[in-house]
Every structure is written in C-alpha cells, then in structure tokens.
PDB file of C-alpha atoms in Angstrom:
ATOM      1  CA  MET A   1     -19.263  13.034  33.522  1.00 65.00           C
ATOM      2  CA  GLU A   2     -19.613   9.248  34.049  1.00 69.00           C
ATOM      3  CA  GLY A   3     -22.752   9.347  31.959  1.00 69.00           C
ATOM      4  CA  ILE A   4     -20.739  10.968  28.993  1.00 74.00           C
ATOM      5  CA  LEU A   5     -18.022   8.425  29.288  1.00 71.00           C
ATOM      6  CA  TYR A   6     -20.616   5.722  29.300  1.00 71.00           C
ATOM      7  CA  LEU A   7     -22.229   7.129  26.170  1.00 70.00           C
ATOM      8  CA  LEU A   8     -18.933   7.254  24.399  1.00 68.00           C
ATOM      9  CA  GLN A   9     -18.278   3.736  25.210  1.00 72.00           C
ATOM     10  CA  GLN A  10     -21.551   2.691  23.790  1.00 69.00           C
ATOM     11  CA  LEU A  11     -20.960   4.632  20.583  1.00 66.00           C
ATOM     12  CA  LYS A  12     -17.539   3.036  20.351  1.00 63.00           C
ATOM     13  CA  GLY A  13     -18.956  -0.337  20.476  1.00 62.00           C
ATOM     14  CA  MET A  14     -21.628   0.607  17.786  1.00 62.00           C
ATOM     15  CA  VAL A  15     -18.951   2.029  15.288  1.00 60.00           C
ATOM     16  CA  THR A  16     -17.193  -0.560  13.241  1.00 64.00           C
ATOM     17  CA  PRO A  17     -13.781   0.165  11.597  1.00 69.00           C
ATOM     18  CA  PHE A  18     -14.136   0.955   8.036  1.00 69.00           C
ATOM     19  CA  SER A  19     -12.112  -1.515   5.821  1.00 77.00           C
ATOM     20  CA  VAL A  20     -11.205  -1.867   2.120  1.00 82.00           C
ATOM     21  CA  PHE A  21     -14.040  -4.344   1.732  1.00 80.00           C
ATOM     22  CA  ASP A  22     -16.527  -1.792   2.996  1.00 78.00           C
ATOM     23  CA  LEU A  23     -15.302   0.498   0.343  1.00 84.00           C
ATOM     24  CA  ILE A  24     -15.604  -2.348  -2.349  1.00 88.00           C
ATOM     25  CA  ASP A  25     -19.253  -2.901  -0.957  1.00 84.00           C
ATOM     26  CA  ILE A  26     -20.185   0.744  -1.361  1.00 86.00           C
ATOM     27  CA  LEU A  27     -18.708   0.894  -4.887  1.00 87.00           C
ATOM     28  CA  ILE A  28     -20.538  -2.252  -6.074  1.00 87.00           C
ATOM     29  CA  MET A  29     -23.820  -0.869  -4.758  1.00 85.00           C
ATOM     30  CA  ALA A  30     -23.105   2.525  -6.223  1.00 86.00           C
ATOM     31  CA  PHE A  31     -22.428   0.908  -9.652  1.00 83.00           C
ATOM     32  CA  ILE A  32     -25.736  -1.187  -9.470  1.00 80.00           C
ATOM     33  CA  ILE A  33     -27.811   1.901  -8.631  1.00 79.00           C
ATOM     34  CA  TYR A  34     -26.159   3.843 -11.380  1.00 78.00           C
ATOM     35  CA  LYS A  35     -26.770   1.140 -13.932  1.00 71.00           C
ATOM     36  CA  VAL A  36     -30.402   0.955 -12.868  1.00 71.00           C
ATOM     37  CA  ILE A  37     -30.799   4.638 -13.227  1.00 71.00           C
ATOM     38  CA  MET A  38     -29.328   4.651 -16.608  1.00 68.00           C
ATOM     39  CA  PHE A  39     -31.469   1.775 -17.707  1.00 64.00           C
ATOM     40  CA  ILE A  40     -34.591   3.758 -16.812  1.00 62.00           C
ATOM     41  CA  ARG A  41     -33.303   6.955 -18.545  1.00 60.00           C
ATOM     42  CA  ARG A  42     -32.246   5.147 -21.822  1.00 56.00           C
ATOM     43  CA  THR A  43     -35.545   3.235 -22.191  1.00 54.00           C
ATOM     44  CA  SER A  44     -39.197   3.993 -21.844  1.00 53.00           C
ATOM     45  CA  THR A  45     -39.452   2.527 -18.367  1.00 57.00           C
ATOM     46  CA  GLY A  46     -39.698   5.875 -16.518  1.00 60.00           C
ATOM     47  CA  ALA A  47     -43.501   5.421 -16.270  1.00 64.00           C
ATOM     48  CA  VAL A  48     -43.108   1.874 -15.024  1.00 68.00           C
ATOM     49  CA  ALA A  49     -40.708   3.139 -12.372  1.00 69.00           C
ATOM     50  CA  LYS A  50     -43.207   5.680 -11.236  1.00 72.00           C
ATOM     51  CA  GLY A  51     -46.024   3.006 -11.045  1.00 75.00           C
ATOM     52  CA  ILE A  52     -43.799   0.780  -8.933  1.00 76.00           C
ATOM     53  CA  LEU A  53     -42.990   3.611  -6.630  1.00 80.00           C
ATOM     54  CA  LEU A  54     -46.750   4.401  -6.211  1.00 83.00           C
ATOM     55  CA  LEU A  55     -47.469   0.755  -5.444  1.00 80.00           C
ATOM     56  CA  LEU A  56     -44.860   0.640  -2.840  1.00 83.00           C
ATOM     57  CA  VAL A  57     -46.100   3.975  -1.343  1.00 86.00           C
ATOM     58  CA  ALA A  58     -49.684   2.623  -1.166  1.00 84.00           C
ATOM     59  CA  LEU A  59     -48.541  -0.566   0.455  1.00 82.00           C
ATOM     60  CA  LEU A  60     -46.619   1.410   3.217  1.00 87.00           C
ATOM     61  CA  VAL A  61     -49.567   3.822   3.695  1.00 88.00           C
ATOM     62  CA  SER A  62     -52.168   1.231   3.718  1.00 84.00           C
ATOM     63  CA  GLY A  63     -50.051  -0.702   6.377  1.00 85.00           C
ATOM     64  CA  ALA A  64     -49.611   2.334   8.507  1.00 86.00           C
ATOM     65  CA  LEU A  65     -53.365   3.074   8.531  1.00 86.00           C
ATOM     66  CA  GLN A  66     -54.318  -0.522   9.020  1.00 83.00           C
ATOM     67  CA  LEU A  67     -56.259  -0.712   5.819  1.00 83.00           C
ATOM     68  CA  ASN A  68     -56.128  -4.492   5.896  1.00 84.00           C
ATOM     69  CA  THR A  69     -57.907  -5.183   2.557  1.00 86.00           C
ATOM     70  CA  VAL A  70     -55.970  -2.666   0.625  1.00 81.00           C
ATOM     71  CA  ASN A  71     -52.681  -3.833   2.267  1.00 82.00           C
ATOM     72  CA  PHE A  72     -53.230  -7.311   1.439  1.00 84.00           C
ATOM     73  CA  LEU A  73     -54.088  -6.422  -2.204  1.00 84.00           C
ATOM     74  CA  MET A  74     -51.106  -4.380  -2.543  1.00 81.00           C
ATOM     75  CA  GLY A  75     -48.933  -6.936  -0.957  1.00 83.00           C
ATOM     76  CA  ARG A  76     -50.019  -9.535  -3.597  1.00 82.00           C
ATOM     77  CA  ILE A  77     -49.516  -7.149  -6.419  1.00 81.00           C
ATOM     78  CA  VAL A  78     -45.980  -6.389  -5.234  1.00 77.00           C
ATOM     79  CA  GLU A  79     -45.223 -10.105  -4.662  1.00 77.00           C
ATOM     80  CA  TYR A  80     -46.315 -11.150  -8.106  1.00 78.00           C
ATOM     81  CA  GLY A  81     -45.309  -7.887  -9.854  1.00 76.00           C
ATOM     82  CA  ALA A  82     -41.578  -8.687  -9.337  1.00 74.00           C
ATOM     83  CA  LEU A  83     -41.911 -11.901 -11.460  1.00 78.00           C
ATOM     84  CA  ALA A  84     -43.965  -9.936 -14.130  1.00 76.00           C
ATOM     85  CA  LEU A  85     -41.199  -7.325 -14.301  1.00 72.00           C
ATOM     86  CA  VAL A  86     -38.479  -9.987 -15.029  1.00 74.00           C
ATOM     87  CA  ILE A  87     -40.742 -11.330 -17.747  1.00 77.00           C
ATOM     88  CA  LEU A  88     -41.425  -7.848 -19.126  1.00 69.00           C
ATOM     89  CA  PHE A  89     -37.929  -6.691 -19.294  1.00 68.00           C
ATOM     90  CA  GLN A  90     -36.285 -10.060 -20.219  1.00 72.00           C
ATOM     91  CA  PRO A  91     -34.736  -8.688 -23.384  1.00 69.00           C
ATOM     92  CA  GLU A  92     -33.120  -5.761 -21.617  1.00 64.00           C
ATOM     93  CA  ILE A  93     -31.866  -7.828 -18.722  1.00 69.00           C
ATOM     94  CA  ARG A  94     -30.383 -10.435 -21.146  1.00 72.00           C
ATOM     95  CA  ARG A  95     -28.688  -7.551 -23.173  1.00 65.00           C
ATOM     96  CA  PHE A  96     -27.210  -6.130 -20.019  1.00 64.00           C
ATOM     97  CA  LEU A  97     -25.891  -9.477 -18.864  1.00 69.00           C
ATOM     98  CA  GLU A  98     -24.414 -10.056 -22.292  1.00 65.00           C
ATOM     99  CA  GLN A  99     -22.690  -6.760 -22.302  1.00 60.00           C
ATOM    100  CA  MET A 100     -21.355  -7.453 -18.868  1.00 62.00           C
ATOM    101  CA  GLY A 101     -19.826 -10.797 -20.090  1.00 63.00           C
ATOM    102  CA  ARG A 102     -18.135  -9.217 -22.979  1.00 56.00           C
ATOM    103  CA  THR A 103     -16.522  -6.416 -21.239  1.00 53.00           C
ATOM    104  CA  ASN A 104     -13.499  -6.610 -18.809  1.00 53.00           C
ATOM    105  CA  LEU A 105     -13.474  -4.662 -15.362  1.00 49.00           C
ATOM    106  CA  GLY A 106     -11.979  -1.461 -16.793  1.00 48.00           C
ATOM    107  CA  GLU A 107     -14.543  -1.154 -19.530  1.00 47.00           C
ATOM    108  CA  VAL A 108     -17.435  -1.607 -16.944  1.00 47.00           C
ATOM    109  CA  PHE A 109     -16.499   1.778 -15.423  1.00 45.00           C
ATOM    110  CA  THR A 110     -15.327   3.607 -18.582  1.00 46.00           C
ATOM    111  CA  HIS A 111     -16.910   3.724 -22.116  1.00 54.00           C
ATOM    112  CA  ALA A 112     -13.407   4.097 -23.908  1.00 57.00           C
ATOM    113  CA  GLU A 113     -14.041   1.144 -26.259  1.00 60.00           C
ATOM    114  CA  GLU A 114     -17.526   2.295 -27.154  1.00 67.00           C
ATOM    115  CA  ARG A 115     -16.297   5.783 -27.696  1.00 73.00           C
ATOM    116  CA  ASN A 116     -13.636   4.657 -30.090  1.00 79.00           C
ATOM    117  CA  GLU A 117     -16.080   2.514 -31.924  1.00 83.00           C
ATOM    118  CA  LEU A 118     -18.426   5.478 -32.122  1.00 87.00           C
ATOM    119  CA  ASP A 119     -15.534   7.660 -33.453  1.00 89.00           C
ATOM    120  CA  SER A 120     -14.807   5.081 -36.067  1.00 90.00           C
ATOM    121  CA  ALA A 121     -18.441   4.743 -37.005  1.00 92.00           C
ATOM    122  CA  ILE A 122     -18.657   8.526 -37.765  1.00 94.00           C
ATOM    123  CA  THR A 123     -15.615   8.376 -40.018  1.00 93.00           C
ATOM    124  CA  GLN A 124     -17.031   5.362 -41.865  1.00 94.00           C
ATOM    125  CA  THR A 125     -20.420   6.954 -42.104  1.00 95.00           C
ATOM    126  CA  VAL A 126     -19.064  10.176 -43.643  1.00 95.00           C
ATOM    127  CA  GLU A 127     -16.899   8.130 -46.133  1.00 95.00           C
ATOM    128  CA  ALA A 128     -20.041   6.197 -47.133  1.00 95.00           C
ATOM    129  CA  TYR A 129     -22.279   9.162 -47.466  1.00 96.00           C
ATOM    130  CA  THR A 130     -19.793  10.992 -49.651  1.00 95.00           C
ATOM    131  CA  SER A 131     -19.948   8.075 -52.022  1.00 95.00           C
ATOM    132  CA  LEU A 132     -23.788   7.681 -51.821  1.00 95.00           C
ATOM    133  CA  SER A 133     -24.397  11.323 -52.340  1.00 94.00           C
ATOM    134  CA  LYS A 134     -22.297  11.285 -55.495  1.00 94.00           C
ATOM    135  CA  SER A 135     -24.179   8.292 -56.862  1.00 94.00           C
ATOM    136  CA  LYS A 136     -27.655   9.674 -55.579  1.00 94.00           C
ATOM    137  CA  THR A 137     -28.155   6.546 -53.618  1.00 94.00           C
ATOM    138  CA  GLY A 138     -30.815   7.119 -50.893  1.00 94.00           C
ATOM    139  CA  ALA A 139     -29.699   6.438 -47.301  1.00 95.00           C
ATOM    140  CA  LEU A 140     -31.162   6.717 -43.818  1.00 95.00           C
ATOM    141  CA  MET A 141     -29.071   6.106 -40.565  1.00 96.00           C
ATOM    142  CA  VAL A 142     -30.271   6.691 -36.911  1.00 96.00           C
ATOM    143  CA  PHE A 143     -27.696   7.215 -34.312  1.00 95.00           C
ATOM    144  CA  GLU A 144     -29.217   6.114 -31.048  1.00 93.00           C
ATOM    145  CA  ARG A 145     -28.403   8.130 -27.925  1.00 89.00           C
ATOM    146  CA  LYS A 146     -30.242   7.785 -24.489  1.00 85.00           C
ATOM    147  CA  ASN A 147     -33.658   6.693 -25.954  1.00 87.00           C
ATOM    148  CA  MET A 148     -33.491   3.087 -27.153  1.00 86.00           C
ATOM    149  CA  LEU A 149     -35.143   2.153 -30.491  1.00 89.00           C
ATOM    150  CA  GLU A 150     -36.136  -1.386 -29.658  1.00 88.00           C
ATOM    151  CA  ASP A 151     -39.534  -1.137 -31.341  1.00 88.00           C
ATOM    152  CA  ALA A 152     -37.939   0.205 -34.630  1.00 91.00           C
ATOM    153  CA  ILE A 153     -35.293  -2.567 -34.569  1.00 92.00           C
ATOM    154  CA  LYS A 154     -38.104  -5.177 -34.418  1.00 91.00           C
ATOM    155  CA  THR A 155     -39.566  -4.038 -37.584  1.00 93.00           C
ATOM    156  CA  GLY A 156     -36.268  -4.646 -39.461  1.00 93.00           C
ATOM    157  CA  THR A 157     -33.320  -7.181 -39.321  1.00 93.00           C
ATOM    158  CA  ALA A 158     -31.411  -7.403 -36.084  1.00 91.00           C
ATOM    159  CA  LEU A 159     -27.542  -7.102 -36.675  1.00 91.00           C
ATOM    160  CA  ASP A 160     -24.503  -6.799 -34.519  1.00 88.00           C
ATOM    161  CA  CYS A 161     -21.555  -5.480 -36.527  1.00 91.00           C
ATOM    162  CA  SER A 162     -19.165  -2.474 -36.760  1.00 90.00           C
ATOM    163  CA  VAL A 163     -20.002   0.337 -39.020  1.00 93.00           C
ATOM    164  CA  ASN A 164     -18.118  -0.010 -42.271  1.00 93.00           C
ATOM    165  CA  ALA A 165     -18.330   2.291 -45.283  1.00 94.00           C
ATOM    166  CA  GLU A 166     -18.473  -0.707 -47.826  1.00 95.00           C
ATOM    167  CA  LEU A 167     -21.076  -2.503 -45.742  1.00 94.00           C
ATOM    168  CA  LEU A 168     -23.246   0.750 -45.652  1.00 95.00           C
ATOM    169  CA  LYS A 169     -22.912   1.186 -49.407  1.00 95.00           C
ATOM    170  CA  ASN A 170     -24.085  -2.429 -49.965  1.00 94.00           C
ATOM    171  CA  ILE A 171     -26.998  -2.073 -47.575  1.00 95.00           C
ATOM    172  CA  PHE A 172     -28.309   1.058 -49.265  1.00 95.00           C
ATOM    173  CA  TRP A 173     -27.747  -0.282 -52.832  1.00 93.00           C
ATOM    174  CA  ASN A 174     -31.144   0.244 -54.460  1.00 88.00           C
ATOM    175  CA  LYS A 175     -31.415  -3.514 -55.318  1.00 89.00           C
ATOM    176  CA  ALA A 176     -30.391  -4.817 -51.797  1.00 90.00           C
ATOM    177  CA  PRO A 177     -33.294  -6.237 -49.615  1.00 89.00           C
ATOM    178  CA  LEU A 178     -32.736  -3.809 -46.764  1.00 89.00           C
ATOM    179  CA  HIS A 179     -32.064  -0.520 -48.678  1.00 88.00           C
ATOM    180  CA  ASP A 180     -35.698   0.882 -48.167  1.00 87.00           C
ATOM    181  CA  GLY A 181     -35.321   0.897 -44.385  1.00 91.00           C
ATOM    182  CA  ALA A 182     -33.150   2.649 -41.825  1.00 94.00           C
ATOM    183  CA  VAL A 183     -29.919   1.378 -40.372  1.00 96.00           C
ATOM    184  CA  ILE A 184     -29.790   1.819 -36.547  1.00 95.00           C
ATOM    185  CA  VAL A 185     -26.449   2.345 -34.804  1.00 94.00           C
ATOM    186  CA  ARG A 186     -26.074   1.968 -31.092  1.00 91.00           C
ATOM    187  CA  GLY A 187     -22.750   2.726 -29.283  1.00 86.00           C
ATOM    188  CA  GLY A 188     -20.836   2.557 -32.715  1.00 88.00           C
ATOM    189  CA  ARG A 189     -22.221  -0.709 -33.855  1.00 91.00           C
ATOM    190  CA  ILE A 190     -25.075  -1.539 -36.226  1.00 93.00           C
ATOM    191  CA  VAL A 191     -27.925  -3.361 -34.330  1.00 93.00           C
ATOM    192  CA  GLY A 192     -30.611  -3.130 -37.090  1.00 94.00           C
ATOM    193  CA  ALA A 193     -31.173  -2.503 -40.790  1.00 94.00           C
ATOM    194  CA  GLY A 194     -34.380  -2.310 -42.976  1.00 94.00           C
ATOM    195  CA  CYS A 195     -36.163  -0.775 -39.934  1.00 95.00           C
ATOM    196  CA  MET A 196     -39.193   1.321 -40.211  1.00 94.00           C
ATOM    197  CA  LEU A 197     -39.302   4.675 -38.459  1.00 93.00           C
ATOM    198  CA  PRO A 198     -42.508   6.766 -37.373  1.00 89.00           C
ATOM    199  CA  MET A 199     -43.425   9.467 -39.825  1.00 89.00           C
ATOM    200  CA  SER A 200     -43.342  12.997 -38.704  1.00 88.00           C
ATOM    201  CA  GLY A 201     -46.641  14.666 -37.787  1.00 81.00           C
ATOM    202  CA  ASN A 202     -45.481  18.099 -38.776  1.00 83.00           C
ATOM    203  CA  VAL A 203     -47.896  19.534 -41.295  1.00 80.00           C
ATOM    204  CA  ASN A 204     -45.573  22.304 -42.282  1.00 82.00           C
ATOM    205  CA  LEU A 205     -42.856  20.317 -43.753  1.00 85.00           C
ATOM    206  CA  SER A 206     -41.864  21.053 -47.371  1.00 83.00           C
ATOM    207  CA  ARG A 207     -43.660  18.993 -50.012  1.00 83.00           C
ATOM    208  CA  GLU A 208     -40.236  18.425 -51.631  1.00 83.00           C
ATOM    209  CA  LEU A 209     -39.403  16.250 -48.697  1.00 87.00           C
ATOM    210  CA  GLY A 210     -40.003  12.477 -49.444  1.00 87.00           C
ATOM    211  CA  MET A 211     -40.829   9.577 -47.139  1.00 90.00           C
ATOM    212  CA  ARG A 212     -37.157   9.063 -46.156  1.00 91.00           C
ATOM    213  CA  HIS A 213     -36.806  12.691 -44.854  1.00 93.00           C
ATOM    214  CA  ARG A 214     -40.214  12.506 -43.032  1.00 92.00           C
ATOM    215  CA  ALA A 215     -39.157   9.234 -41.378  1.00 93.00           C
ATOM    216  CA  GLY A 216     -35.958  10.592 -40.232  1.00 93.00           C
ATOM    217  CA  ILE A 217     -37.644  13.752 -38.986  1.00 93.00           C
ATOM    218  CA  GLY A 218     -40.251  11.705 -37.300  1.00 92.00           C
ATOM    219  CA  ALA A 219     -37.643   9.534 -35.458  1.00 92.00           C
ATOM    220  CA  SER A 220     -35.858  12.745 -34.326  1.00 93.00           C
ATOM    221  CA  GLU A 221     -39.154  14.043 -32.902  1.00 91.00           C
ATOM    222  CA  HIS A 222     -39.976  10.905 -30.914  1.00 89.00           C
ATOM    223  CA  THR A 223     -36.526  10.322 -29.540  1.00 90.00           C
ATOM    224  CA  ASP A 224     -33.119  12.094 -28.926  1.00 90.00           C
ATOM    225  CA  ALA A 225     -31.449  10.327 -31.957  1.00 93.00           C
ATOM    226  CA  VAL A 226     -29.382  11.882 -34.576  1.00 95.00           C
ATOM    227  CA  VAL A 227     -30.599  10.946 -38.019  1.00 96.00           C
ATOM    228  CA  ALA A 228     -28.433  11.264 -41.247  1.00 96.00           C
ATOM    229  CA  ILE A 229     -30.107  11.159 -44.485  1.00 96.00           C
ATOM    230  CA  VAL A 230     -29.082  10.955 -48.313  1.00 95.00           C
ATOM    231  CA  SER A 231     -31.711  12.084 -50.784  1.00 93.00           C
ATOM    232  CA  GLU A 232     -32.281   9.679 -53.645  1.00 91.00           C
ATOM    233  CA  GLU A 233     -33.384  12.330 -55.892  1.00 90.00           C
ATOM    234  CA  THR A 234     -30.724  15.005 -55.413  1.00 91.00           C
ATOM    235  CA  GLY A 235     -27.971  13.254 -53.450  1.00 93.00           C
ATOM    236  CA  SER A 236     -28.194  15.996 -50.868  1.00 94.00           C
ATOM    237  CA  ILE A 237     -27.035  15.080 -47.252  1.00 95.00           C
ATOM    238  CA  SER A 238     -29.310  16.059 -44.412  1.00 95.00           C
ATOM    239  CA  VAL A 239     -29.283  15.710 -40.699  1.00 95.00           C
ATOM    240  CA  ALA A 240     -32.267  15.724 -38.334  1.00 94.00           C
ATOM    241  CA  VAL A 241     -32.071  16.259 -34.564  1.00 94.00           C
ATOM    242  CA  GLY A 242     -35.057  17.263 -32.294  1.00 91.00           C
ATOM    243  CA  GLY A 243     -37.524  17.494 -35.141  1.00 89.00           C
ATOM    244  CA  MET A 244     -35.325  20.021 -36.999  1.00 90.00           C
ATOM    245  CA  LEU A 245     -33.779  19.303 -40.393  1.00 91.00           C
ATOM    246  CA  LYS A 246     -30.432  20.714 -41.799  1.00 92.00           C
ATOM    247  CA  ARG A 247     -30.181  20.110 -45.530  1.00 90.00           C
ATOM    248  CA  HIS A 248     -27.536  20.270 -48.326  1.00 92.00           C
ATOM    249  CA  LEU A 249     -24.642  19.553 -45.960  1.00 94.00           C
ATOM    250  CA  ALA A 250     -21.051  19.089 -47.171  1.00 94.00           C
ATOM    251  CA  PRO A 251     -19.394  15.863 -45.945  1.00 94.00           C
ATOM    252  CA  GLU A 252     -16.923  17.962 -43.719  1.00 93.00           C
ATOM    253  CA  THR A 253     -20.073  19.657 -42.294  1.00 94.00           C
ATOM    254  CA  LEU A 254     -21.685  16.276 -41.760  1.00 94.00           C
ATOM    255  CA  GLU A 255     -18.680  15.058 -39.851  1.00 93.00           C
ATOM    256  CA  ARG A 256     -18.307  17.907 -37.549  1.00 92.00           C
ATOM    257  CA  LEU A 257     -22.040  17.861 -36.823  1.00 93.00           C
ATOM    258  CA  LEU A 258     -22.104  14.218 -36.022  1.00 93.00           C
ATOM    259  CA  ARG A 259     -18.988  14.680 -33.810  1.00 91.00           C
ATOM    260  CA  ASN A 260     -20.492  17.419 -31.814  1.00 90.00           C
ATOM    261  CA  GLU A 261     -23.817  15.755 -31.376  1.00 91.00           C
ATOM    262  CA  LEU A 262     -22.421  12.367 -30.441  1.00 90.00           C
ATOM    263  CA  LEU A 263     -19.023  13.094 -29.021  1.00 85.00           C
ATOM    264  CA  PRO A 264     -19.343  16.663 -27.779  1.00 72.00           C
ATOM    265  CA  GLU A 265     -16.608  16.552 -25.085  1.00 59.00           C
ATOM    266  CA  ARG A 266     -13.995  15.500 -27.689  1.00 42.00           C
ATOM    267  CA  GLU A 267     -14.322  18.683 -29.674  1.00 41.00           C
ATOM    268  CA  ASP A 268     -11.407  21.078 -29.353  1.00 43.00           C
ATOM    269  CA  THR A 269     -13.199  24.248 -28.258  1.00 39.00           C
ATOM    270  CA  GLU A 270     -10.148  26.399 -29.052  1.00 39.00           C
ATOM    271  CA  THR A 271      -9.802  25.354 -32.610  1.00 37.00           C
ATOM    272  CA  ALA A 272     -13.372  24.519 -33.626  1.00 40.00           C
ATOM    273  CA  PRO A 273     -16.627  26.370 -33.117  1.00 40.00           C
ATOM    274  CA  LYS A 274     -19.556  24.895 -31.331  1.00 39.00           C
ATOM    275  CA  PHE A 275     -21.428  22.932 -34.063  1.00 41.00           C
ATOM    276  CA  LYS A 276     -24.710  21.946 -32.497  1.00 49.00           C
ATOM    277  CA  LEU A 277     -27.716  21.804 -34.942  1.00 51.00           C
ATOM    278  CA  ALA A 278     -29.328  24.811 -33.408  1.00 48.00           C
ATOM    279  CA  ASN A 279     -26.193  26.870 -34.308  1.00 49.00           C
ATOM    280  CA  LEU A 280     -26.145  25.385 -37.661  1.00 46.00           C
ATOM    281  CA  LEU A 281     -29.824  26.408 -38.364  1.00 46.00           C
ATOM    282  CA  ARG A 282     -28.953  30.015 -37.328  1.00 43.00           C
ATOM    283  CA  ALA A 283     -25.681  30.228 -39.366  1.00 40.00           C
ATOM    284  CA  GLY A 284     -26.325  27.907 -42.267  1.00 44.00           C
ATOM    285  CA  LYS A 285     -27.984  30.487 -44.569  1.00 40.00           C
ATOM    286  CA  GLY A 286     -24.984  30.070 -46.947  1.00 38.00           C
ATOM    287  CA  GLU A 287     -25.830  26.358 -47.453  1.00 41.00           C
ATOM    288  CA  LYS A 288     -29.571  26.835 -48.371  1.00 41.00           C
ATOM    289  CA  GLN A 289     -30.449  26.724 -52.012  1.00 37.00           C
ATOM    290  CA  ASN A 290     -33.364  28.333 -53.889  1.00 36.00           C
ATOM    291  CA  GLY A 291     -34.771  29.813 -50.703  1.00 36.00           C
ATOM    292  CA  GLU A 292     -35.526  26.324 -49.206  1.00 41.00           C
ATOM    293  CA  LYS A 293     -36.631  26.253 -45.697  1.00 39.00           C
ATOM    294  CA  ASP A 294     -35.316  24.081 -42.762  1.00 39.00           C
ATOM    295  CA  TYR A 295     -37.682  22.349 -40.391  1.00 36.00           C
TER     296      TYR A 295
END
C-alpha cells in the first residue's frame, strides 16, 4: 500500500496542471503542422518531403548500427540541406509570409474572404465569357485548386488583382499583348496572364480542337485545375477537368459547373442537382452538336 501511495505521489509531481497557455501552445503547433501539410499537398514538394524523410531515417539507422562513415555523411547532408531547402523554397516561404501579413487572426483559421472573392470571380468570369462568346473572342482561364501552377505563371506576366469582367475582356481582346496566353486564377484573384500551358498528349482528341483547347485539356491532365475556354472560331464555351472536355456550354451551365467544382459545399443539394463534370459528361447529350465527342 505504501508503494502505491509513493507511486501516486511521484506521478502527481510529474503531472503539471493544464492551463490556457498550454491550449494556445497546442493550437499554434497544430496550425503550423496543418500549414506545412497543406503546403506539401498544394505544391509538387511531396517527393522532396519523402526524400527528407528517407535521409532522416538513414541518419537514425546509421547511428543505431554505428555506421560511422555513413552517419557522418548523412549528418552533413542534413545540416547543409536545411539551408538548401530555404533557398529552394524561398518564393513559397515569402508568399506564405506575405499572406500572413495581409490577413487578420480570424482569416488565418477561416477562408471566408477567399471564398467570397472566388464566388465573385465566378460571377465575373461568366459575365465576361457571355460577352466573349457572342463576339467570338478566344479566351483561356485556369482556376487553380490544390496543385499550384508556378511554372506556368513564370512563362507569362505575374499579376495580383481581382477578377473583373471588363478586365478579362480587355486581356482577351485579340489585339491585346496578353490575349494569346492563359489567365491563371488563384483563390479568386488573377495571379498571371499570357501564361503558356502544357499541351495535351491525348492522340484521340478531335482535329477540330485548336491549340487553345489542347492547352486547356493539357493543364487539366497535369493538375487538378478547372479550365474554362472560349473558342475563337465558334464562340463556344468549354470546360476541361481531369483531362475531360465538356463543350457547347450555356452561360448558366458554365456558372453552375464552376460553382460545383470550385465551391462544392455551397451548392444547395435540395434545389440543385450535383453538377460535377463527370455527371455532365453522362447527361450532356442534349448539348452536343453534329455528333461531336467529348474528351
């Protein structure tokens, strides 16, 4: 009995009271870990993270097995690798710090402002595409999701402005310097214009599809982006997601598709059907013309 009491006294001395500051400490660490995970998911750093993990495992294993030479080498790689990572990911780190500086504490934990801006961007895009379709002005817009398009942005002109219908019509005007490339939208804001996209490698695409459509499909094959296209020849509106292309969309259909792909949880499931692109491909036979195929 005395042994049990002694053990309880020892445990009592080891356990410290849980305070509000402990809770704040846990929340801050959870937020940092969450941001790191989201950073890895939204960029192409997954392979880098795996490489770092393998190096750490090799360092621990070599130390446990007393492989002195290997352990020394792994230690130097890890030591100087930290500096190399800071240099390698300097643009991403700077952008993250800038976003932290522009947002208040409430916006750090919620994305309400970004969602409102994205909602407005969809409305403005549909308005611009309606006009561009009537005038048969070619357009190509990429709505970025989890996979970031930094390489594509570097090929064009970097911007930072809200999506506006008049601005889009000016960008895609056929005598404007940026009209040939793609506009890239991130979080409801234009981050690049005149950007080059990778062409689709699908050899089964219709020969009627031009370079703008092939680039849009290619971007959707390589990333999870949603790509909206206006044909310069016919004025037809199309959307590409996951390498699949839905053509001849009405402006109302374009808006509903963009909202379901980019803001799925905002859709009222009782009044509106699910409008994911896969469902559109199954149910969109009435919108196809002259037996055209979707890809």
